[in-house]
Short mmCIF file of C-alpha atoms in Angstrom, two decimals:
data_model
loop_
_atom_site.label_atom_id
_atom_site.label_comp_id
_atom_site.label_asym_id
_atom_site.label_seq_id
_atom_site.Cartn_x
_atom_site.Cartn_y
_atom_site.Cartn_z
CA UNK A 1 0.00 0.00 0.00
CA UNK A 2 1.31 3.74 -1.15
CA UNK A 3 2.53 5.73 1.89
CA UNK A 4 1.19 9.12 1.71
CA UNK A 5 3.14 11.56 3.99
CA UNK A 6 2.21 15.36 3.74
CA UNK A 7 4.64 18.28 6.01
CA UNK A 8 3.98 20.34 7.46
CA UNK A 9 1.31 19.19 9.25
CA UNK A 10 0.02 22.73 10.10
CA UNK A 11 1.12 25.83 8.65
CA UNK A 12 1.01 29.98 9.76
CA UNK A 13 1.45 32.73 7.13
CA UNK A 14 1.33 35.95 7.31
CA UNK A 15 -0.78 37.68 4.21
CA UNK A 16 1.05 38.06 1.11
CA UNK A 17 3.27 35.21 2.01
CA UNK A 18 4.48 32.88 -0.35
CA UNK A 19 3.52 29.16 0.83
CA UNK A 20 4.95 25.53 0.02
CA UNK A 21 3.14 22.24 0.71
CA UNK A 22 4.93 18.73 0.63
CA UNK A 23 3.54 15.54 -0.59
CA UNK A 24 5.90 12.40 -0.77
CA UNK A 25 4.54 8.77 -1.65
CA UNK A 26 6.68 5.14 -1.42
CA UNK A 27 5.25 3.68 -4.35
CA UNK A 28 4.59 4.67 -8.09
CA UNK A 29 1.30 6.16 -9.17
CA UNK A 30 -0.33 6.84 -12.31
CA UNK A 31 -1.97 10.27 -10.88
CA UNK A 32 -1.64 12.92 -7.86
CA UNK A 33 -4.43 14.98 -6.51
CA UNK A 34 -4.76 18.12 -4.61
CA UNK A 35 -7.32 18.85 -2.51
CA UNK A 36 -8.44 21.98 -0.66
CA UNK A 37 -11.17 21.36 2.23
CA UNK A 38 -12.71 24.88 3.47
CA UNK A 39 -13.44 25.32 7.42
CA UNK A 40 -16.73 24.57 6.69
CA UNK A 41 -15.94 20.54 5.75
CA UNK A 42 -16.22 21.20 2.00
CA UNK A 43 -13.62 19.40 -0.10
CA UNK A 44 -13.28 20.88 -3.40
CA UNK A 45 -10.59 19.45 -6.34
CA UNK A 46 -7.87 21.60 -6.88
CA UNK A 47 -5.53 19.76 -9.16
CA UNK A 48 -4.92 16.49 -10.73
CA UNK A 49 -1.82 15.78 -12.09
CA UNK A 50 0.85 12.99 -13.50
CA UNK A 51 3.82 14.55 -14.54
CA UNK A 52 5.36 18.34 -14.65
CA UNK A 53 3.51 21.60 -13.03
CA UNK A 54 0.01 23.14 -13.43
CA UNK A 55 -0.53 26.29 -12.49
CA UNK A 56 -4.30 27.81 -11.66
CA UNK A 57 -4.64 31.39 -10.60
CA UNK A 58 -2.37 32.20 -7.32
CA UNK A 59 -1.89 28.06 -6.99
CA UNK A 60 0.67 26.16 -8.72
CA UNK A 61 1.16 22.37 -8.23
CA UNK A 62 4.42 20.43 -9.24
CA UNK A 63 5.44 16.94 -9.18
CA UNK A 64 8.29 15.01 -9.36
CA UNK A 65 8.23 11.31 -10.54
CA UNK A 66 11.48 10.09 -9.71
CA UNK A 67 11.74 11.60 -6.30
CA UNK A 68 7.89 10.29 -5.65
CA UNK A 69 6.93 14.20 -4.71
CA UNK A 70 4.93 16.86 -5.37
CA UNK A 71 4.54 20.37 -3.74
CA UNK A 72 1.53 22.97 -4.02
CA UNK A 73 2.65 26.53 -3.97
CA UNK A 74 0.31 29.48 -3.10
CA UNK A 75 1.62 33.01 -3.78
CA UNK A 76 0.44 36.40 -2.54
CA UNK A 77 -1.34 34.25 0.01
CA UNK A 78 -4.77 35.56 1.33
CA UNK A 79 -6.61 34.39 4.33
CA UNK A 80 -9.13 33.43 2.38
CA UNK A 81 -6.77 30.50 1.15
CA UNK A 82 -7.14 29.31 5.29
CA UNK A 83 -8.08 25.32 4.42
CA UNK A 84 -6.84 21.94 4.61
CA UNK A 85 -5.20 20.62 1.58
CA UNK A 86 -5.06 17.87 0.61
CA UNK A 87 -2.54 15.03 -1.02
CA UNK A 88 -4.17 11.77 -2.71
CA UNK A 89 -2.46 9.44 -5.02
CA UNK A 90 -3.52 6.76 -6.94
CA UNK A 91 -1.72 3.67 -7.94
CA UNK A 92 -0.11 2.45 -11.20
CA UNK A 93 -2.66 -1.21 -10.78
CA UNK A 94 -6.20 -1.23 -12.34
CA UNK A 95 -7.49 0.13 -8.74
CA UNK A 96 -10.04 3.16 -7.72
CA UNK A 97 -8.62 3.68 -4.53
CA UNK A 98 -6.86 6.43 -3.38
CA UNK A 99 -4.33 7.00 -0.68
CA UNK A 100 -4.94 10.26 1.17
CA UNK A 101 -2.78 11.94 3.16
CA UNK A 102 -3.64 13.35 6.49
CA UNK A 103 -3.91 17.25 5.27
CA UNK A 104 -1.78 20.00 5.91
CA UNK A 105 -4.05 23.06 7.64
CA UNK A 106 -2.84 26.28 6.24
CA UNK A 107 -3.86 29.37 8.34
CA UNK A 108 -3.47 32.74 6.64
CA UNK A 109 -3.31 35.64 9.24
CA UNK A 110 -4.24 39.39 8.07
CA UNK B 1 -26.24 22.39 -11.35
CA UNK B 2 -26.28 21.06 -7.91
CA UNK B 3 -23.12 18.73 -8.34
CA UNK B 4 -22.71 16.33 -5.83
CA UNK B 5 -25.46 16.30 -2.95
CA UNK B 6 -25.74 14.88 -0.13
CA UNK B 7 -28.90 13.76 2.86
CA UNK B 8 -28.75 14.16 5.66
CA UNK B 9 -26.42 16.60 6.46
CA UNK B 10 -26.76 15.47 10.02
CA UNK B 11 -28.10 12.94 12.02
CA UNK B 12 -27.57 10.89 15.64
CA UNK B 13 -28.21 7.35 15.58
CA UNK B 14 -28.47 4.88 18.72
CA UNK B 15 -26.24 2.16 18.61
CA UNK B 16 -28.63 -0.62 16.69
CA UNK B 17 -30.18 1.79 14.70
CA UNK B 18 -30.12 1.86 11.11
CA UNK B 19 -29.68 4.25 8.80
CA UNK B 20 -29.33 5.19 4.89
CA UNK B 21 -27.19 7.76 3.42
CA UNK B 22 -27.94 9.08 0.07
CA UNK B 23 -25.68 10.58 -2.66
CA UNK B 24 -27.26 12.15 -5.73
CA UNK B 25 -25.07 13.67 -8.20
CA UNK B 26 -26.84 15.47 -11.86
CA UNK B 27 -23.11 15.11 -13.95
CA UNK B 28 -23.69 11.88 -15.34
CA UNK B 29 -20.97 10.78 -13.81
CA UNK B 30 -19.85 6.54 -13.70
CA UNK B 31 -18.16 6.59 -11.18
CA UNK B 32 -19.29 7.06 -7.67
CA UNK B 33 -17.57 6.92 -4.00
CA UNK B 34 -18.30 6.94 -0.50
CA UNK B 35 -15.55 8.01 1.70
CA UNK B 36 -15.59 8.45 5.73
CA UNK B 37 -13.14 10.90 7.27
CA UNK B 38 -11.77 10.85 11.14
CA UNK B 39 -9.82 13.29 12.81
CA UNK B 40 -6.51 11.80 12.45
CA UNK B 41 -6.44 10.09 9.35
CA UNK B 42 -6.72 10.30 5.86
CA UNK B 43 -9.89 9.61 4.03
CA UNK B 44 -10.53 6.28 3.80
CA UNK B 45 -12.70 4.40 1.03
CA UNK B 46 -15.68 2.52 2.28
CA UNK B 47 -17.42 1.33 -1.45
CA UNK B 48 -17.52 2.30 -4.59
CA UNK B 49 -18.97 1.92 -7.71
CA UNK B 50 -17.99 2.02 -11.45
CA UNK B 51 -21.18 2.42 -12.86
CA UNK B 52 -25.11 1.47 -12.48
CA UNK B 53 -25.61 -1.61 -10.47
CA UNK B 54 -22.03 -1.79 -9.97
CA UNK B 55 -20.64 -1.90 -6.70
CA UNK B 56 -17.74 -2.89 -4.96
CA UNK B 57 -15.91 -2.95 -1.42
CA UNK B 58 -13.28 -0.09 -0.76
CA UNK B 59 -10.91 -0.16 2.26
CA UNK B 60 -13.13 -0.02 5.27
CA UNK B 61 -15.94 -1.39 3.67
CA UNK B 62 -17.44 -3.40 7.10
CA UNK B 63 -20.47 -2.73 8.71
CA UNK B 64 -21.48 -0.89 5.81
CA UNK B 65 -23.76 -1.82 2.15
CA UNK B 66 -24.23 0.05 -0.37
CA UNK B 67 -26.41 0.26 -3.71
CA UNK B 68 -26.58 1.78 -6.92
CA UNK B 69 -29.63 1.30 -8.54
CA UNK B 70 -29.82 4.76 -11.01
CA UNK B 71 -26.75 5.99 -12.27
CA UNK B 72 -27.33 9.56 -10.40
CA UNK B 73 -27.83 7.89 -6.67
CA UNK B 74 -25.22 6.15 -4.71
CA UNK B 75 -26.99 4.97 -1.32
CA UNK B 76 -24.74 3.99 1.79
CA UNK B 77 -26.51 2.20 4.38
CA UNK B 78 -25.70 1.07 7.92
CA UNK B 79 -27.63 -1.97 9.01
CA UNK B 80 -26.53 -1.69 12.81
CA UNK B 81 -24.90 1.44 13.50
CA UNK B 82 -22.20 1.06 16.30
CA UNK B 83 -19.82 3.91 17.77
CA UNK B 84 -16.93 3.21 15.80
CA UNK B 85 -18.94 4.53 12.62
CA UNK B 86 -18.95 7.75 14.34
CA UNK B 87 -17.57 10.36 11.44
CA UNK B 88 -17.98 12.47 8.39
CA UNK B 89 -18.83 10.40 5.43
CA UNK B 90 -18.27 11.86 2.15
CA UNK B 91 -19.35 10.94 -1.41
CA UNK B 92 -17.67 11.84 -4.41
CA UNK B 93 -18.02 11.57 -8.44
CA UNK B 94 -15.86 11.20 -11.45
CA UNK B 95 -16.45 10.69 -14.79
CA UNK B 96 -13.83 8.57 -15.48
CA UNK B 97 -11.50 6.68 -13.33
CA UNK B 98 -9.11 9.05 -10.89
CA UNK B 99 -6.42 9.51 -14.03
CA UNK B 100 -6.67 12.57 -16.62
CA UNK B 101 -7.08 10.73 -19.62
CA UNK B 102 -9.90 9.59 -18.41
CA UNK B 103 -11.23 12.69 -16.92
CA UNK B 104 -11.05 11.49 -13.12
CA UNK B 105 -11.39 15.32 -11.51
CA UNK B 106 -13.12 14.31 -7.86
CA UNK B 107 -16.83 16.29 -7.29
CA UNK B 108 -17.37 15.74 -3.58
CA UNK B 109 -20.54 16.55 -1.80
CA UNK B 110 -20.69 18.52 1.17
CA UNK B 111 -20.49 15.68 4.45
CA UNK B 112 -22.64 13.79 6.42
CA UNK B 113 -21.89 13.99 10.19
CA UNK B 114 -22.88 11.27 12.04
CA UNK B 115 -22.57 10.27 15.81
CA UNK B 116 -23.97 6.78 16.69
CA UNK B 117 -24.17 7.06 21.10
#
């Protein structure tokens, strides 16, 4: 089973800050997600990717096969970005299961 | 375009009880997940399903059933609710299966919180 380990844990900012996420897995995977759940319990998809970088507004999500990790970047953070995000990977085998990491909670202070 | 709902939102269950969860989702989605979430710990897959009448056991899939009869509703039931299945259950939807070529961006509905005393 894929190991799914996600630093830091929990995470202070000060607005405007630029902000770096860590996901590392053990075993090979055919594709990563990010996920972003609001304070509310909402869990909304914020990128799904297999290879290189994506970037979507302020967010920008890499990955790196070989070293089996990906980061999400946030820059000019905002405190509206204050969530959990999220790391899930799933496996190279003809499976629907995802590992999920345990979240890293980002709080963005004014 | 609702997305991914979910009923009830909330709901406290004596231990015995059972309950049914229901997932609706209006994307036409095949593929269709229930997930519960504890403080803790990752999300953890319960069942899922591939498409109508499809269904099959995820990683904590014990104590729970599910069914999909109509491709838009994905129903989670617990026969005899005990503590332990105290949580946040969560579906989700994907078109196709988790990967981008096959268009696997997660739709998750909002939670169920449940507390079984």
């Amino acid at each position: 089973k894929n190991e799914v380990e996600q630093s830091p844990q929990n995470l202070t900012a000060q607005e405007g800050e630029f902000i770096t996420i860590n996901c590392s897995y053990s075993v090979g995977i055919s594709a990563l997600h990010w996920l972003q759940q609001h304070p509310g319990g909402g869990i909304v998809s914020l990128f799904m990717l297999s290879s290189g970088k994506k970037k979507h507004g302020r967010l920008i999500a890499t990955i790196n096969i070989q070293e089996k990790h990906s980061s999400l970047h946030i820059t000019a953070s905002h405190p509206r970005d204050s969530a959990v995000y999220i790391c899930a990977v799933k496996g190279t085998a003809g499976s629907y299961q995802l590992t999920f990491g345990k979240g890293t909670k980002l709080s963005v202070i004014p | 375009n609702a997305g991914v709902t979910q009923t009830p939102k909330f709901r406290v269950l004596k231990t015995g009880q059972s309950m049914t969860l229901l997932c609706a989702q209006d994307m036409n989605h095949e593929y269709m997940y229930w997930y519960r979430q504890d403080p803790g710990m990752g999300l953890r897959l319960i069942h899922y399903s591939v498409g109508e009448g499809t269904t099959a056991k995820g990683e904590v899939p014990d104590g729970y059933n599910v069914s999909r009869l109509k491709k838009q509703n994905f129903l989670l039931g617990l026969e005899s609710a005990a503590p332990s299945q105290t949580s946040v259950y969560f579906c989700a939807s994907t078109y196709g299966g988790l990967v981008l070529e096959d268009s696997g961006e997660l739709f998750f509905g909002e939670g169920s919180r449940l507390t079984v005393l």
